[in-house]
């Protein structure tokens, strides 16, 4: 087994495990419960390890591609009044015009 990722949080670690599973790379998440002992204990961040050593490069490549993606748009612009709306809105909050999905 090889460690391929050290996560900032448990959520990040699980996202990477799920990403690798979709890429056909079996992996494990370690130190899941280490953050529950905060206080005098040192904090050990969650780590993702691939089960098969030969999957290491494939996993690292998938992680690099994932990390290099631009962040999703935080808002979308109304085509009628040009007001910015959160991506979760279906209708412009200002002029009630329907917003295109996923834009």
C-alpha atoms as a PDB file:
ATOM      1  CA  UNK A   1       0.000   0.000   0.000  1.00  0.00           C
ATOM      2  CA  UNK A   2       1.105   3.548  -0.734  1.00  0.00           C
ATOM      3  CA  UNK A   3      -0.036   6.877   0.696  1.00  0.00           C
ATOM      4  CA  UNK A   4      -1.133   9.146  -2.149  1.00  0.00           C
ATOM      5  CA  UNK A   5      -2.911  12.006  -0.377  1.00  0.00           C
ATOM      6  CA  UNK A   6      -2.945  13.814   2.951  1.00  0.00           C
ATOM      7  CA  UNK A   7      -6.276  15.577   3.396  1.00  0.00           C
ATOM      8  CA  UNK A   8      -7.058  18.867   5.097  1.00  0.00           C
ATOM      9  CA  UNK A   9     -10.264  17.405   6.510  1.00  0.00           C
ATOM     10  CA  UNK A  10     -12.179  14.177   6.711  1.00  0.00           C
ATOM     11  CA  UNK A  11     -14.542  15.428   3.996  1.00  0.00           C
ATOM     12  CA  UNK A  12     -11.633  16.100   1.621  1.00  0.00           C
ATOM     13  CA  UNK A  13     -10.252  12.642   2.295  1.00  0.00           C
ATOM     14  CA  UNK A  14     -13.571  10.973   1.559  1.00  0.00           C
ATOM     15  CA  UNK A  15     -13.952  12.979  -1.656  1.00  0.00           C
ATOM     16  CA  UNK A  16     -10.584  11.670  -2.847  1.00  0.00           C
ATOM     17  CA  UNK A  17     -11.477   8.081  -1.910  1.00  0.00           C
ATOM     18  CA  UNK A  18     -14.706   8.436  -3.929  1.00  0.00           C
ATOM     19  CA  UNK A  19     -12.800  10.017  -6.834  1.00  0.00           C
ATOM     20  CA  UNK A  20     -10.341   7.121  -6.892  1.00  0.00           C
ATOM     21  CA  UNK A  21     -13.134   4.555  -6.722  1.00  0.00           C
ATOM     22  CA  UNK A  22     -14.694   6.112  -9.847  1.00  0.00           C
ATOM     23  CA  UNK A  23     -11.255   5.864 -11.510  1.00  0.00           C
ATOM     24  CA  UNK A  24     -11.068   2.150 -10.655  1.00  0.00           C
ATOM     25  CA  UNK A  25      -8.423   2.568  -7.934  1.00  0.00           C
ATOM     26  CA  UNK A  26      -9.243   0.838  -4.637  1.00  0.00           C
ATOM     27  CA  UNK A  27      -8.151   2.957  -1.677  1.00  0.00           C
ATOM     28  CA  UNK A  28      -8.556   3.355   2.059  1.00  0.00           C
ATOM     29  CA  UNK A  29      -8.975   6.394   4.291  1.00  0.00           C
ATOM     30  CA  UNK A  30      -6.874   6.327   7.456  1.00  0.00           C
ATOM     31  CA  UNK A  31      -6.954   8.492  10.599  1.00  0.00           C
ATOM     32  CA  UNK A  32     -10.684   9.022  10.271  1.00  0.00           C
ATOM     33  CA  UNK A  33     -11.209   9.156  14.000  1.00  0.00           C
ATOM     34  CA  UNK A  34      -7.942  10.818  15.014  1.00  0.00           C
ATOM     35  CA  UNK A  35      -9.495  14.287  15.050  1.00  0.00           C
ATOM     36  CA  UNK A  36     -11.985  13.208  17.693  1.00  0.00           C
ATOM     37  CA  UNK A  37      -9.229  13.291  20.308  1.00  0.00           C
ATOM     38  CA  UNK A  38      -8.448  16.995  20.019  1.00  0.00           C
ATOM     39  CA  UNK A  39      -6.836  18.551  23.054  1.00  0.00           C
ATOM     40  CA  UNK A  40      -3.524  17.250  24.335  1.00  0.00           C
ATOM     41  CA  UNK A  41      -3.191  14.704  21.543  1.00  0.00           C
ATOM     42  CA  UNK A  42      -1.387  15.629  18.323  1.00  0.00           C
ATOM     43  CA  UNK A  43      -3.734  15.906  15.362  1.00  0.00           C
ATOM     44  CA  UNK A  44      -3.044  13.417  12.592  1.00  0.00           C
ATOM     45  CA  UNK A  45      -4.669  14.442   9.306  1.00  0.00           C
ATOM     46  CA  UNK A  46      -6.708  11.947   7.282  1.00  0.00           C
ATOM     47  CA  UNK A  47      -4.651  10.059   4.694  1.00  0.00           C
ATOM     48  CA  UNK A  48      -5.664   8.227   1.539  1.00  0.00           C
ATOM     49  CA  UNK A  49      -3.706   5.083   0.679  1.00  0.00           C
ATOM     50  CA  UNK A  50      -4.065   2.978  -2.461  1.00  0.00           C
ATOM     51  CA  UNK A  51      -4.437  -0.741  -1.856  1.00  0.00           C
ATOM     52  CA  UNK A  52      -2.292  -1.789  -4.812  1.00  0.00           C
ATOM     53  CA  UNK A  53       1.150  -0.251  -5.269  1.00  0.00           C
ATOM     54  CA  UNK A  54       0.853  -0.315  -9.067  1.00  0.00           C
ATOM     55  CA  UNK A  55      -2.129   2.089  -8.825  1.00  0.00           C
ATOM     56  CA  UNK A  56      -0.028   4.823  -7.233  1.00  0.00           C
ATOM     57  CA  UNK A  57       0.702   6.824 -10.382  1.00  0.00           C
ATOM     58  CA  UNK A  58      -2.870   6.480 -11.687  1.00  0.00           C
ATOM     59  CA  UNK A  59      -4.163   7.745  -8.335  1.00  0.00           C
ATOM     60  CA  UNK A  60      -1.749  10.685  -8.217  1.00  0.00           C
ATOM     61  CA  UNK A  61      -2.686  11.645 -11.785  1.00  0.00           C
ATOM     62  CA  UNK A  62      -6.420  11.541 -10.944  1.00  0.00           C
ATOM     63  CA  UNK A  63      -5.823  13.665  -7.831  1.00  0.00           C
ATOM     64  CA  UNK A  64      -3.740  16.215  -9.790  1.00  0.00           C
ATOM     65  CA  UNK A  65      -6.455  16.507 -12.449  1.00  0.00           C
ATOM     66  CA  UNK A  66      -9.104  16.920  -9.765  1.00  0.00           C
ATOM     67  CA  UNK A  67      -7.127  19.608  -7.922  1.00  0.00           C
ATOM     68  CA  UNK A  68      -6.377  21.522 -11.139  1.00  0.00           C
ATOM     69  CA  UNK A  69     -10.037  21.920 -12.109  1.00  0.00           C
ATOM     70  CA  UNK A  70     -11.324  25.473 -11.771  1.00  0.00           C
ATOM     71  CA  UNK A  71     -13.688  25.967  -8.867  1.00  0.00           C
ATOM     72  CA  UNK A  72     -17.368  25.897  -9.749  1.00  0.00           C
ATOM     73  CA  UNK A  73     -19.022  29.207 -10.479  1.00  0.00           C
ATOM     74  CA  UNK A  74     -20.443  30.751  -7.344  1.00  0.00           C
ATOM     75  CA  UNK A  75     -23.112  32.623  -9.210  1.00  0.00           C
ATOM     76  CA  UNK A  76     -24.770  33.030 -12.586  1.00  0.00           C
ATOM     77  CA  UNK A  77     -25.746  36.191 -14.410  1.00  0.00           C
ATOM     78  CA  UNK A  78     -29.300  36.977 -15.479  1.00  0.00           C
ATOM     79  CA  UNK A  79     -29.601  37.463 -19.236  1.00  0.00           C
ATOM     80  CA  UNK A  80     -32.262  40.156 -18.810  1.00  0.00           C
ATOM     81  CA  UNK A  81     -31.018  42.496 -16.066  1.00  0.00           C
ATOM     82  CA  UNK A  82     -27.392  41.233 -15.756  1.00  0.00           C
ATOM     83  CA  UNK A  83     -27.827  40.743 -12.001  1.00  0.00           C
ATOM     84  CA  UNK A  84     -25.666  38.051 -10.402  1.00  0.00           C
ATOM     85  CA  UNK A  85     -27.563  35.222  -8.718  1.00  0.00           C
ATOM     86  CA  UNK A  86     -26.397  32.204  -6.676  1.00  0.00           C
ATOM     87  CA  UNK A  87     -26.095  29.033  -8.765  1.00  0.00           C
ATOM     88  CA  UNK A  88     -28.880  27.486  -6.703  1.00  0.00           C
ATOM     89  CA  UNK A  89     -31.404  30.065  -7.980  1.00  0.00           C
ATOM     90  CA  UNK A  90     -33.701  29.105 -10.852  1.00  0.00           C
ATOM     91  CA  UNK A  91     -35.259  32.574 -11.137  1.00  0.00           C
ATOM     92  CA  UNK A  92     -33.478  35.932 -10.954  1.00  0.00           C
ATOM     93  CA  UNK A  93     -34.052  37.488  -7.560  1.00  0.00           C
ATOM     94  CA  UNK A  94     -34.235  40.972  -9.095  1.00  0.00           C
ATOM     95  CA  UNK A  95     -36.439  40.665 -12.223  1.00  0.00           C
ATOM     96  CA  UNK A  96     -38.038  37.188 -11.871  1.00  0.00           C
ATOM     97  CA  UNK A  97     -36.625  36.001 -15.210  1.00  0.00           C
ATOM     98  CA  UNK A  98     -35.961  32.239 -15.371  1.00  0.00           C
ATOM     99  CA  UNK A  99     -32.220  31.523 -15.282  1.00  0.00           C
ATOM    100  CA  UNK A 100     -30.643  28.920 -17.566  1.00  0.00           C
ATOM    101  CA  UNK A 101     -29.723  25.714 -15.718  1.00  0.00           C
ATOM    102  CA  UNK A 102     -26.060  25.126 -14.962  1.00  0.00           C
ATOM    103  CA  UNK A 103     -24.810  28.430 -16.318  1.00  0.00           C
END
